[in-house]
């Protein structure tokens, strides 16, 4: 008991780094705030820590336009996840549902550094990654509710979002399984010489799966352009990282693979790290990015999220490290917009989300015969024949 | 449309469980408890009665996802009941090694859907250890517990029934209980059996199934099927959560004057062919039912075996083809789960077709 208290309090200290207004190198006058494109340089919350690599600079270039879009995109994700929570409680979403609120800066910062020709593959906590890849709210809510207009035609549900044309390879239910898949994607990219890369995301819990180490070796052996992104939200279900990992320094766990520890609550730091990582892997092979982040919700909808961590810990992170509040503060500090304008944006987002839910509810369930489609390519395999192999044949497309 | 109506009715239909049969009746001195509490009792007893027993798995120290291991850490300490990292292959391999040193390793795989990363260890290491070492080594103290089956809305990765994969592996035992009382007695038998056992727990019944469970230490025999209902027209064979569906179907069929004999197989391998055969010789008809996809399911093995021994032999014969009412040959679906499932009405239809063949 004593041990656990000690360890968890040191953990919470680790989690709570203050969100101080960062120093800035180029002054941004109120007048210039009209100019969306003026470049300003902002320092990341904390320095990056490297493993077998010199970390990138803390100074990140951004613009008013970018910061406002970060704010809007992250607020949209937050609102979406909170609405999903309500829909789940109203039993409109069934199955297992894992929410991403708290971790938004990872999805958004990553997108800011790469293009849709780069690939992303992740686990089941995939709603926001999908949105980041250009997915729509209607597709999200429809999929969550198992409707036809969902991004997987209502057949996947919360854990299985995909968007092929934007290089989003989903949406995987088996913890750790997506990481070697990411290596395969990266091999194909390397082969086609089109200077694209794969971001393979996994959690701190997943980091202990054997597949992770297989993927590390393979990708290093063949110099694959893959970025292994450990979204360290410090818990795998109810298990704190230190209970499950001998070394919770996930960025170092590739041993011979370089790594970078990043404040995953600071969208600019994430952007900087991903940009750096992309350049690195194209030249040198894989890298690990450990994103220090936090999930506010419980692991899934059946987990209140408060039995294995203190409410103080959660509210502490909310107050001091929240990714959206950090950007809000930046915007206000640099007078890029006033508080009421940001509030207006949030109001618009609420409307947008409500409207998307309304539309999603109107979307019909998939046709019953969809139960039998996509098991094999039509005509290339056994077609399902129903309970006693007589009944349902007629419904096959 | 008709199909849809059917599905909805069934998805709402509450599952119950069948209590012990007339034949074999454990004393009814216990309190009514649900299935996860019965498992919990069994684990308490297993740890209590054998100082070399260990319980571990993802989050089991906190009671596990389904509360089956609640209170064990407090009672027996962190050296005997502990959380593992998230690594099924490692958990299984570790458990085999622990058991090979003469311990009782009771490992939990959080969901049967996640047993596949451990598949190699179970199939290649656990099952063949004794055989290939000429009986020098074994991991007989190994029991792998895992919740299996549908829960109504589990989707692709919280609903699967992978028992048939393990039934293809000589050296393993596969056991699935249908009720709290059965779960406790069978789990204790598995833990103490000198062979590696995979024990699948019907997660649908964890809370739903409540019956009186004796508080004392008792075991139910492995590889012995149980006739839970006597009948003369057709034999129904199933296991786990499916037993309650079959029970309902029997009740309905009885209204139409069809008398069903119901058998809970309990141990899938090595299975009790004699009991099934004797029943089929009496009824002349067989229906097998499970949630796993029909093709290659364990129902196929039962059907084939019974066809072998009951087709025109000793003057007794099957009077109709064996019916299999199982999951569809699709991945376990998120939407339209009731269509996928071997529901009561599907079973009932098949009973009628088979009896009127
Ligand atoms: C192979 C496998 N084992 C267990 C699970 C059950 N499970 C789902 S998520 C999870 C925890 C994963 O934690 P982490 O990797 O840190 O990701 P996070 O949920 O924090 O995003 C577990 C144990 C699973 N989905 N797959
Ligand atoms: Mg985690």
XYZ file of C-alpha atoms and ligand atoms in Angstrom:
781
model
C 0.000 0.000 0.000
C 2.767 2.367 0.996
C 4.606 1.563 -2.160
C 1.653 2.253 -4.337
C 0.837 5.515 -2.645
C 4.369 6.695 -3.029
C 4.531 5.727 -6.627
C 1.210 7.165 -7.581
C 1.938 10.455 -5.934
C 5.208 10.710 -7.788
C 3.281 9.860 -10.905
C 0.844 12.655 -10.338
C 3.701 15.052 -9.794
C 5.021 13.938 -13.116
C 1.680 14.482 -14.721
C 1.220 17.972 -13.417
C 3.625 20.247 -15.092
C 2.423 23.812 -14.999
C 1.013 25.402 -18.068
C 2.987 28.602 -17.961
C 2.615 31.214 -20.617
C 5.592 30.466 -22.830
C 8.116 33.120 -23.681
C 8.008 34.229 -27.267
C 10.687 35.505 -29.503
C 8.800 37.592 -31.974
C 6.276 40.053 -30.676
C 2.897 39.846 -32.189
C 1.127 43.137 -32.222
C -2.601 43.355 -32.041
C -2.632 45.015 -35.406
C -0.837 42.130 -36.991
C -3.507 39.776 -35.738
C -5.389 40.529 -38.905
C -2.634 38.831 -40.742
C -3.421 35.148 -40.462
C -0.160 34.153 -42.013
C 2.380 36.122 -39.994
C 4.834 33.614 -38.667
C 5.519 33.707 -35.007
C 7.781 31.471 -33.033
C 6.630 29.937 -29.818
C 8.612 27.853 -27.420
C 7.326 24.420 -26.416
C 6.181 23.903 -22.839
C 9.230 21.851 -21.972
C 12.273 20.690 -23.905
C 12.190 17.420 -25.832
C 14.225 14.585 -24.406
C 16.100 12.455 -26.885
C 17.350 8.916 -26.834
C 20.236 8.299 -29.229
C 19.293 11.441 -31.102
C 19.697 15.196 -30.789
C 16.243 16.563 -30.109
C 14.736 19.265 -32.315
C 14.553 22.887 -31.274
C 11.928 24.013 -28.808
C 11.062 26.969 -30.999
C 8.077 26.192 -33.145
C 6.823 28.338 -36.001
C 3.126 28.903 -36.182
C 0.571 31.429 -37.358
C -2.657 32.903 -36.087
C -4.505 30.866 -38.651
C -2.907 27.680 -37.455
C -3.526 28.321 -33.788
C -7.147 29.179 -34.398
C -7.595 26.033 -36.443
C -5.933 24.014 -33.687
C -8.367 25.504 -31.239
C -11.375 24.792 -33.373
C -10.318 21.276 -34.336
C -9.469 20.233 -30.815
C -12.629 21.767 -29.376
C -14.627 19.905 -32.012
C -13.002 16.637 -30.992
C -13.668 17.329 -27.348
C -17.302 18.110 -27.987
C -17.674 15.060 -30.188
C -16.339 12.719 -27.534
C -18.495 14.217 -24.826
C -21.541 13.815 -27.032
C -20.567 10.225 -27.727
C -20.555 9.691 -24.001
C -24.151 10.929 -23.764
C -25.240 8.858 -26.739
C -23.722 5.811 -25.144
C -25.521 6.469 -21.909
C -28.729 6.860 -23.873
C -27.998 3.404 -25.328
C -27.844 4.785 -28.856
C -24.274 3.583 -29.096
C -23.758 -0.051 -28.300
C -20.651 -2.140 -28.082
C -17.373 -0.940 -26.694
C -16.540 2.714 -26.930
C -13.245 4.373 -26.005
C -13.006 8.145 -25.856
C -10.028 10.339 -26.677
C -10.759 13.563 -24.808
C -7.580 14.870 -23.216
C -5.384 13.462 -25.954
C -6.533 15.768 -28.769
C -3.197 17.533 -29.183
C -1.591 14.330 -30.382
C -4.008 13.825 -33.266
C -3.988 17.487 -34.215
C -0.269 18.159 -33.863
C 0.532 15.087 -35.914
C -1.763 16.140 -38.736
C -0.172 19.590 -38.786
C 3.180 18.033 -39.615
C 2.224 15.509 -42.272
C 0.045 15.062 -45.335
C -2.781 12.710 -46.163
C -0.370 10.734 -48.299
C 1.347 9.687 -45.108
C -0.340 6.810 -43.332
C -1.699 6.529 -39.820
C -2.657 3.331 -38.081
C -3.930 3.171 -34.522
C -5.782 1.063 -31.965
C -9.416 1.284 -30.888
C -9.295 4.839 -29.481
C -9.721 6.100 -32.981
C -12.565 8.619 -33.272
C -10.413 11.712 -33.189
C -7.637 10.318 -35.336
C -10.292 9.708 -37.960
C -11.602 13.241 -37.634
C -8.056 14.536 -37.926
C -7.666 12.662 -41.217
C -10.585 14.622 -42.604
C -13.434 12.392 -41.535
C -16.751 14.070 -40.820
C -18.805 14.220 -37.668
C -21.720 12.585 -39.433
C -19.553 9.639 -40.407
C -18.330 9.377 -36.823
C -21.731 9.426 -35.158
C -23.251 7.189 -37.798
C -20.555 4.607 -37.318
C -20.865 4.833 -33.559
C -24.573 4.132 -33.821
C -24.093 1.406 -36.418
C -25.714 3.324 -39.273
C -25.250 3.012 -42.979
C -23.595 6.388 -43.441
C -20.839 5.512 -40.996
C -17.234 5.428 -42.142
C -17.276 1.624 -42.091
C -20.885 1.412 -43.294
C -21.979 0.801 -39.723
C -20.233 -2.554 -39.659
C -17.239 -1.595 -37.566
C -18.451 0.549 -34.706
C -16.378 2.662 -32.351
C -13.199 0.643 -32.553
C -13.065 0.310 -36.317
C -12.897 3.619 -38.123
C -11.064 3.775 -41.461
C -10.500 6.281 -44.213
C -8.568 4.787 -47.021
C -8.293 7.810 -49.301
C -6.719 9.799 -46.472
C -4.262 7.080 -45.492
C -6.062 6.137 -42.321
C -5.654 2.415 -41.798
C -7.830 2.375 -38.695
C -9.126 1.245 -36.032
C -7.720 -2.066 -34.492
C -9.153 -4.000 -31.573
C -6.289 -6.240 -30.587
C -3.839 -4.331 -28.455
C -0.476 -3.989 -30.193
C -1.481 -5.749 -33.411
C -1.521 -2.573 -35.472
C 2.157 -1.788 -34.960
C 3.724 -4.516 -37.127
C 1.012 -3.727 -39.667
C 2.360 -0.198 -39.678
C 5.800 -1.585 -40.539
C 4.301 -3.310 -43.556
C 2.691 -0.070 -44.676
C 6.022 1.686 -44.293
C 7.843 -0.955 -46.291
C 5.439 -0.437 -49.171
C 5.971 3.313 -48.906
C 9.717 2.944 -48.938
C 9.495 0.667 -51.947
C 7.421 3.142 -53.893
C 9.984 5.892 -53.150
C 7.284 8.509 -52.706
C 8.803 10.035 -49.552
C 5.833 9.177 -47.391
C 5.854 7.674 -43.925
C 3.628 5.747 -41.515
C 2.683 6.769 -38.011
C 1.868 3.656 -35.988
C 0.148 4.610 -32.749
C -0.088 2.476 -29.635
C -0.591 2.933 -25.906
C 1.595 2.575 -22.848
C -0.167 -0.723 -22.135
C 0.377 -1.952 -25.665
C 4.059 -1.127 -25.346
C 4.457 -4.321 -23.331
C 3.189 -6.623 -26.058
C 5.813 -8.784 -27.721
C 4.675 -7.567 -31.131
C 6.070 -4.138 -30.314
C 9.570 -5.492 -30.050
C 9.182 -7.535 -33.193
C 8.057 -4.417 -35.008
C 10.988 -2.422 -33.666
C 13.528 -4.941 -34.851
C 11.946 -5.374 -38.251
C 11.647 -1.676 -38.898
C 15.192 -0.943 -37.766
C 16.618 -3.895 -39.671
C 15.040 -2.734 -42.904
C 15.266 1.022 -42.257
C 11.557 1.515 -42.632
C 10.045 4.997 -42.652
C 7.821 4.282 -39.675
C 7.255 6.445 -36.619
C 6.166 4.432 -33.609
C 4.040 6.806 -31.586
C 3.483 5.719 -28.011
C 0.505 7.679 -26.725
C 1.414 7.438 -23.089
C -1.728 8.376 -21.198
C -0.211 6.632 -18.181
C -2.816 3.916 -17.851
C -3.696 0.754 -19.725
C -7.245 0.194 -18.543
C -6.892 0.324 -14.748
C -3.192 -0.330 -14.683
C -0.830 2.561 -14.096
C 2.231 2.512 -16.313
C 4.634 1.810 -13.462
C 2.679 -1.289 -12.481
C 3.057 -2.804 -15.921
C 6.337 -1.515 -17.300
C 9.768 -2.042 -15.825
C 10.800 1.095 -17.659
C 8.023 3.572 -18.356
C 10.487 5.603 -20.441
C 8.820 4.368 -23.581
C 10.905 6.540 -25.873
C 13.960 4.588 -24.781
C 12.498 1.168 -25.133
C 13.584 0.702 -28.714
C 17.145 0.422 -27.401
C 18.881 0.717 -30.790
C 15.957 2.719 -32.203
C 16.183 6.425 -31.400
C 13.394 8.011 -29.429
C 11.994 11.356 -28.421
C 9.882 12.254 -25.449
C 7.294 14.881 -26.250
C 4.753 16.818 -24.206
C 1.697 15.357 -25.874
C -0.517 18.011 -24.297
C 1.275 20.739 -26.230
C 0.051 20.675 -29.798
C 3.011 22.717 -31.030
C 5.474 20.327 -29.461
C 3.675 17.434 -31.126
C 3.784 19.201 -34.463
C 7.476 19.919 -34.106
C 8.266 16.354 -33.079
C 6.278 14.804 -35.909
C 7.877 17.051 -38.494
C 11.288 16.169 -37.123
C 10.418 12.466 -37.004
C 9.182 12.367 -40.553
C 12.426 13.842 -41.852
C 14.392 11.488 -39.661
C 12.710 8.243 -40.685
C 12.913 9.017 -44.390
C 16.690 9.244 -44.041
C 17.484 6.878 -41.200
C 14.721 4.416 -40.411
C 12.386 4.218 -37.428
C 12.015 6.425 -34.389
C 9.813 6.257 -31.299
C 7.865 9.322 -30.233
C 6.572 9.051 -26.711
C 3.678 11.458 -26.323
C 3.108 12.290 -22.678
C -0.650 12.705 -22.605
C -3.757 11.965 -20.551
C -7.228 10.579 -21.058
C -9.934 12.260 -19.039
C -12.568 9.606 -19.532
C -12.307 6.116 -18.159
C -10.802 3.462 -20.385
C -14.126 2.579 -21.961
C -17.701 3.383 -21.133
C -17.884 0.760 -18.410
C -14.980 2.335 -16.537
C -15.765 5.402 -14.421
C -12.044 6.123 -14.534
C -11.828 7.065 -10.899
C -10.964 3.881 -9.046
C -7.297 3.645 -9.983
C -6.460 7.353 -10.012
C -7.490 10.274 -7.878
C -9.966 12.926 -8.882
C -7.300 15.422 -7.928
C -4.967 13.955 -10.457
C -7.571 14.302 -13.196
C -8.613 17.828 -12.288
C -4.964 18.789 -11.866
C -4.219 17.789 -15.439
C -7.338 19.579 -16.632
C -6.303 22.767 -14.930
C -2.635 22.774 -15.691
C -2.042 20.868 -18.885
C -5.234 20.789 -20.895
C -4.316 20.933 -24.599
C -7.241 23.143 -25.583
C -6.769 25.549 -22.704
C -3.116 25.839 -23.609
C -4.006 27.009 -27.098
C -6.739 29.278 -25.776
C -4.212 30.894 -23.514
C -1.773 31.384 -26.381
C -4.421 32.943 -28.551
C -5.449 35.315 -25.794
C -1.883 36.126 -24.763
C -0.966 37.039 -28.296
C -4.293 38.781 -28.741
C -5.128 36.811 -31.831
C -8.739 36.680 -30.797
C -10.674 37.683 -27.757
C -12.262 35.369 -25.238
C -15.751 35.910 -26.572
C -14.692 35.025 -30.100
C -13.358 31.730 -28.837
C -16.573 31.146 -26.938
C -18.446 31.775 -30.168
C -16.364 29.164 -31.909
C -17.255 26.692 -29.193
C -20.919 27.540 -29.562
C -20.736 26.968 -33.301
C -19.106 23.632 -32.661
C -21.895 22.580 -30.353
C -24.378 23.317 -33.080
C -22.273 21.518 -35.625
C -22.066 18.432 -33.421
C -25.767 18.441 -32.605
C -26.610 18.757 -36.257
C -24.296 15.861 -37.117
C -25.965 13.699 -34.490
C -29.354 14.591 -35.882
C -28.262 13.584 -39.373
C -26.627 10.403 -38.155
C -29.792 9.367 -36.379
C -31.634 9.673 -39.654
C -29.277 7.330 -41.400
C -30.761 3.823 -41.633
C -29.260 0.663 -40.237
C -27.226 -1.336 -42.749
C -29.237 -3.759 -44.863
C -29.498 -7.104 -43.102
C -27.655 -8.785 -45.958
C -24.593 -6.714 -45.046
C -24.095 -9.332 -42.381
C -22.796 -11.569 -45.138
C -20.892 -9.140 -47.340
C -17.172 -8.444 -47.145
C -16.368 -11.754 -45.512
C -14.733 -12.701 -48.782
C -14.585 -10.978 -52.104
C -17.849 -11.875 -53.725
C -17.403 -14.947 -55.859
C -13.983 -15.724 -54.439
C -14.843 -17.703 -51.372
C -17.487 -19.415 -49.374
C -20.604 -17.371 -48.984
C -22.318 -17.595 -45.668
C -25.268 -19.829 -45.836
C -27.174 -19.171 -42.677
C -27.891 -21.050 -39.534
C -28.754 -24.352 -41.089
C -27.216 -23.509 -44.458
C -30.646 -23.203 -46.060
C -32.436 -20.150 -44.780
C -30.601 -17.021 -45.597
C -29.170 -17.810 -49.001
C -31.836 -15.736 -50.686
C -30.625 -12.582 -48.991
C -27.144 -12.780 -50.413
C -26.393 -9.924 -52.796
C -38.638 -8.249 -42.381
C -39.733 -11.449 -40.773
C -36.119 -12.015 -39.935
C -35.850 -8.651 -38.298
C -38.835 -9.236 -36.074
C -37.399 -12.528 -35.056
C -34.096 -11.031 -34.152
C -35.535 -8.306 -32.034
C -37.711 -10.593 -30.028
C -34.816 -12.798 -29.253
C -32.380 -10.112 -28.386
C -34.734 -8.929 -25.695
C -35.513 -12.416 -24.475
C -33.824 -12.855 -21.132
C -31.385 -15.646 -20.739
C -31.720 -17.922 -17.812
C -29.727 -20.962 -16.938
C -30.529 -24.463 -16.055
C -29.819 -25.795 -12.644
C -28.405 -29.211 -11.944
C -30.208 -32.218 -13.269
C -32.233 -34.807 -11.462
C -29.440 -37.278 -11.958
C -26.644 -35.434 -10.284
C -27.713 -32.997 -7.665
C -25.136 -31.184 -5.581
C -26.587 -30.344 -2.178
C -28.688 -27.218 -2.263
C -27.352 -25.694 0.884
C -25.827 -22.628 -0.657
C -26.870 -19.034 -1.092
C -28.113 -17.783 -4.423
C -25.143 -16.187 -6.178
C -24.328 -15.234 -9.714
C -21.782 -16.819 -11.980
C -18.916 -14.426 -11.388
C -19.310 -14.877 -7.644
C -19.272 -18.628 -8.077
C -16.000 -18.342 -10.008
C -14.718 -16.064 -7.284
C -15.595 -18.648 -4.629
C -13.841 -21.364 -6.583
C -10.704 -19.241 -6.862
C -10.780 -18.501 -3.148
C -11.011 -22.211 -2.414
C -8.305 -23.087 -4.924
C -5.874 -20.646 -3.341
C -6.924 -21.627 0.163
C -6.501 -25.339 -0.325
C -3.258 -25.256 -2.276
C -0.444 -22.978 -1.177
C 1.160 -23.522 -4.559
C -1.735 -22.012 -6.492
C -1.392 -18.633 -8.196
C -3.873 -16.381 -9.957
C -2.728 -13.762 -12.442
C -3.690 -11.867 -15.563
C -4.476 -8.373 -16.785
C -6.033 -6.339 -13.971
C -6.917 -9.418 -11.888
C -5.322 -7.816 -8.839
C -8.097 -5.224 -9.003
C -10.789 -7.846 -9.397
C -10.677 -8.169 -13.160
C -13.021 -6.760 -15.759
C -15.825 -9.048 -14.638
C -15.097 -8.993 -10.888
C -14.190 -12.681 -10.849
C -11.008 -12.092 -8.855
C -12.391 -9.573 -6.371
C -10.865 -9.774 -2.933
C -8.224 -12.333 -3.821
C -5.255 -9.980 -3.503
C -6.396 -8.794 -0.093
C -6.821 -12.320 1.088
C -3.814 -14.052 -0.414
C -1.385 -11.235 -1.078
C 0.316 -9.845 -4.100
C 2.728 -12.707 -4.384
C -0.020 -15.138 -5.219
C -2.563 -12.947 -6.964
C -1.103 -10.392 -9.296
C -1.533 -8.229 -12.341
C 0.466 -8.981 -15.420
C 1.396 -6.540 -18.120
C -0.686 -6.580 -21.254
C 0.976 -9.505 -23.024
C -1.077 -12.640 -23.583
C 1.695 -14.659 -25.145
C 3.884 -13.868 -22.171
C 1.118 -14.662 -19.705
C 0.536 -18.095 -21.214
C 4.221 -18.921 -21.512
C 4.890 -17.748 -17.967
C 1.969 -19.821 -16.714
C 3.274 -22.926 -18.450
C 6.687 -22.477 -16.855
C 5.163 -21.898 -13.440
C 3.032 -25.008 -13.804
C 6.010 -27.021 -15.029
C 7.597 -26.446 -11.614
C 4.690 -28.205 -9.951
C 2.486 -25.219 -9.232
C -1.122 -24.507 -10.042
C -1.016 -21.648 -12.462
C -4.444 -20.097 -12.909
C -4.103 -17.531 -15.656
C -6.800 -15.217 -16.876
C -7.038 -14.042 -20.453
C -9.267 -10.998 -20.210
C -11.508 -11.934 -23.134
C -11.434 -15.088 -25.242
C -11.012 -12.758 -28.220
C -7.535 -11.952 -26.867
C -6.424 -15.534 -26.440
C -5.031 -15.663 -29.970
C -1.721 -13.990 -29.117
C -1.362 -16.815 -26.564
C -2.496 -19.480 -29.009
C 0.986 -20.637 -29.916
C 2.009 -21.088 -26.302
C -1.135 -23.030 -25.484
C -1.105 -25.226 -28.563
C 2.599 -25.824 -29.041
C 4.037 -25.535 -25.558
C 1.304 -26.439 -23.085
C -0.495 -29.198 -24.945
C 2.549 -31.145 -26.087
C 4.919 -30.693 -23.158
C 4.197 -34.057 -21.581
C 4.131 -35.990 -24.837
C 7.292 -34.683 -26.368
C 9.313 -34.965 -23.182
C 8.338 -38.586 -22.760
C 6.491 -37.675 -19.579
C 9.485 -35.965 -17.931
C 7.747 -32.631 -17.935
C 4.217 -31.385 -17.978
C 2.209 -28.288 -17.188
C -0.743 -30.132 -15.741
C -1.258 -27.451 -13.121
C -2.158 -24.951 -15.819
C -5.691 -23.594 -16.092
C -6.450 -20.735 -18.435
C -9.709 -18.976 -17.672
C -11.316 -16.712 -20.203
C -14.743 -15.125 -20.702
C -16.224 -16.107 -24.038
C -19.340 -15.577 -26.095
C -21.918 -12.971 -26.911
C -23.172 -10.293 -24.531
C -25.763 -8.672 -26.728
C -23.638 -5.836 -28.051
C -20.007 -6.854 -27.714
C -19.115 -6.480 -31.370
C -16.204 -8.097 -33.142
C -13.696 -8.359 -30.324
C -15.705 -8.960 -27.184
C -17.983 -11.758 -28.330
C -16.099 -14.590 -29.936
C -16.376 -18.269 -29.081
C -13.009 -19.780 -29.984
C -13.462 -23.155 -28.283
C -13.231 -25.229 -31.457
C -9.651 -24.106 -32.133
C -8.591 -25.651 -28.849
C -10.657 -28.780 -29.368
C -8.331 -29.631 -32.230
C -5.408 -29.999 -29.860
C -4.789 -33.334 -28.165
C -3.246 -32.730 -24.769
C -5.591 -29.917 -23.818
C -8.899 -30.060 -22.067
C -11.621 -27.579 -22.861
C -14.386 -27.004 -20.324
C -17.357 -24.617 -20.394
C -19.910 -24.293 -17.557
C -23.551 -23.341 -17.970
C -24.436 -22.003 -14.531
C -22.967 -20.737 -11.237
C -23.134 -24.112 -9.523
C -21.565 -25.821 -12.481
C -18.941 -23.115 -12.843
C -17.678 -23.515 -9.316
C -17.492 -27.297 -9.360
C -16.033 -27.539 -12.831
C -13.466 -24.799 -12.303
C -12.164 -26.473 -9.162
C -11.970 -29.746 -11.055
C -10.051 -28.047 -13.869
C -7.613 -26.383 -11.517
C -6.885 -29.715 -9.848
C -6.850 -31.785 -13.013
C -3.319 -32.923 -13.909
C -3.668 -31.669 -17.477
C -3.636 -28.199 -18.977
C -7.184 -26.918 -19.262
C -8.774 -24.014 -21.083
C -11.864 -22.937 -19.161
C -14.221 -20.639 -21.020
C -16.732 -18.709 -18.934
C -20.006 -17.542 -20.523
C -19.738 -13.812 -19.922
C -23.385 -13.273 -20.732
C -24.224 -15.200 -17.595
C -21.736 -13.581 -15.209
C -24.420 -11.429 -13.631
C -27.546 -12.829 -15.193
C -27.342 -16.398 -13.983
C -28.139 -16.736 -10.297
C -28.622 -19.995 -8.451
C -27.894 -21.599 -5.139
C -24.289 -22.597 -4.925
C -22.969 -24.718 -2.060
C -20.370 -22.779 -0.133
C -18.115 -25.741 0.479
C -15.383 -27.150 -1.690
C -16.790 -29.483 -4.351
C -15.795 -30.654 -7.780
C -17.843 -31.827 -10.716
C -16.420 -34.507 -12.975
C -14.664 -33.582 -16.217
C -15.394 -35.404 -19.456
C -18.848 -36.277 -18.206
C -21.766 -34.768 -20.006
C -24.910 -34.178 -18.062
C -28.417 -34.975 -19.203
C -30.256 -31.978 -17.841
C -33.629 -32.934 -19.232
C -34.994 -36.302 -20.218
C -36.897 -36.726 -23.454
C -37.718 -39.193 -26.179
C -38.030 -37.449 -29.560
C -34.780 -35.634 -30.118
C -31.439 -35.074 -28.383
C -30.147 -31.522 -28.052
C -26.456 -30.998 -27.270
C -24.843 -27.724 -26.284
C -22.644 -26.041 -23.707
C -22.205 -22.801 -21.806
C -24.664 -19.987 -22.344
C -26.311 -21.880 -25.193
C -27.805 -24.320 -22.705
C -30.349 -21.772 -21.563
C -31.382 -21.075 -25.150
C -31.838 -24.781 -25.725
C -33.799 -25.094 -22.523
C -36.247 -22.452 -23.704
C -36.537 -24.200 -27.044
C -37.318 -27.468 -25.223
C -40.103 -25.742 -23.304
C -41.581 -24.367 -26.490
C -41.277 -27.686 -28.293
C -43.037 -29.401 -25.407
C -46.075 -27.211 -26.086
C -46.199 -28.852 -29.502
C -45.897 -32.267 -27.938
C -42.233 -32.763 -28.803
C -40.190 -34.315 -26.036
C -36.558 -33.150 -26.092
C -33.631 -34.620 -24.258
C -31.075 -31.952 -23.374
C -27.404 -32.631 -22.796
C -24.828 -30.218 -21.435
C -21.530 -31.462 -22.799
C -19.537 -29.476 -20.158
C -16.157 -30.854 -21.258
C -15.571 -30.437 -24.983
C -12.390 -32.458 -25.134
C -12.056 -35.223 -24.268
C -15.805 -35.357 -24.732
C -18.339 -37.783 -23.384
C -19.411 -39.495 -26.564
C -21.080 -42.342 -24.668
C -23.698 -40.159 -23.048
C -24.561 -38.455 -26.307
C -24.581 -41.723 -28.197
C -26.818 -43.435 -25.659
C -29.252 -40.554 -25.858
C -29.321 -40.527 -29.648
C -29.896 -44.276 -29.683
C -32.966 -43.570 -27.608
C -34.311 -40.566 -29.516
C -33.002 -41.270 -33.006
C -32.415 -37.584 -33.647
C -29.693 -35.088 -32.835
C -29.375 -31.327 -32.831
C -26.135 -29.607 -31.866
C -25.969 -25.912 -31.107
C -23.216 -23.435 -30.388
C -22.492 -19.735 -30.845
C -19.290 -20.207 -32.824
C -19.582 -20.265 -36.623
C -21.081 -23.502 -37.891
C -18.263 -24.485 -40.228
C -15.534 -26.282 -38.339
C -17.266 -25.713 -35.027
C -17.190 -28.433 -32.414
C -20.714 -29.332 -33.461
C -19.196 -30.739 -36.646
C -17.154 -33.216 -34.644
C -20.159 -34.310 -32.626
C -22.284 -34.690 -35.747
C -19.673 -36.741 -37.542
C -19.003 -38.986 -34.562
C -22.644 -39.656 -33.957
C -23.285 -40.299 -37.629
C -20.460 -42.833 -37.510
C -21.765 -44.737 -34.552
C -25.502 -44.322 -34.924
C -26.059 -44.699 -38.636
C -27.690 -48.050 -39.296
C -25.831 -49.844 -36.567
C -27.121 -52.388 -34.100
C -30.559 -51.959 -35.539
C -30.781 -48.444 -34.154
C -30.438 -45.549 -36.443
C -30.620 -41.846 -36.942
C -34.029 -41.021 -38.253
C -33.087 -37.600 -39.560
C -29.928 -35.742 -40.531
C -28.093 -34.188 -37.600
C -29.108 -30.532 -37.278
C -26.577 -27.884 -36.419
C -27.886 -24.567 -35.159
C -24.848 -22.400 -34.719
C -23.378 -18.984 -35.383
C -23.245 -17.935 -39.013
C -20.089 -18.214 -41.063
C -19.328 -14.519 -40.663
C -17.155 -12.594 -38.244
C -19.093 -11.911 -35.073
C -21.105 -8.862 -36.136
C -21.657 -5.561 -34.375
C -25.021 -4.945 -35.985
C -27.605 -7.693 -36.355
C -26.131 -9.809 -33.630
C -29.470 -11.614 -33.147
C -29.375 -12.718 -36.780
C -25.982 -14.224 -36.222
C -26.928 -15.999 -33.024
C -28.389 -19.499 -32.758
C -31.518 -18.160 -31.156
C -34.376 -20.053 -29.591
C -36.624 -19.738 -32.621
C -33.944 -21.037 -34.947
C -33.476 -24.003 -32.650
C -37.203 -24.557 -32.402
C -37.603 -24.553 -36.182
C -34.826 -27.080 -36.500
C -36.332 -29.281 -33.794
C -39.603 -29.380 -35.696
C -37.954 -29.988 -39.070
C -35.835 -32.779 -37.646
C -38.663 -34.471 -35.793
C -40.926 -34.277 -38.842
C -38.230 -35.353 -41.276
C -4.576 -8.525 -27.087
C -5.493 -7.738 -26.232
N -5.467 -7.915 -24.902
C -6.298 -7.222 -24.106
C -7.172 -6.335 -24.633
C -8.120 -5.570 -23.717
N -7.690 -4.205 -23.633
C -8.223 -3.281 -24.456
S -7.501 -1.826 -24.255
C -6.493 -2.358 -23.052
C -5.538 -1.416 -22.408
C -4.620 -0.791 -23.380
O -3.940 0.275 -22.820
P -3.025 1.250 -23.657
O -2.232 0.481 -24.640
O -2.278 2.072 -22.689
O -4.019 2.138 -24.496
P -5.089 3.195 -23.982
O -6.350 2.427 -23.748
O -4.570 3.840 -22.770
O -5.288 4.139 -25.118
C -6.724 -3.696 -22.814
C -6.035 -4.491 -21.789
C -7.182 -6.185 -26.042
N -8.016 -5.340 -26.662
N -6.327 -6.881 -26.811
Mg -2.684 3.952 -21.999
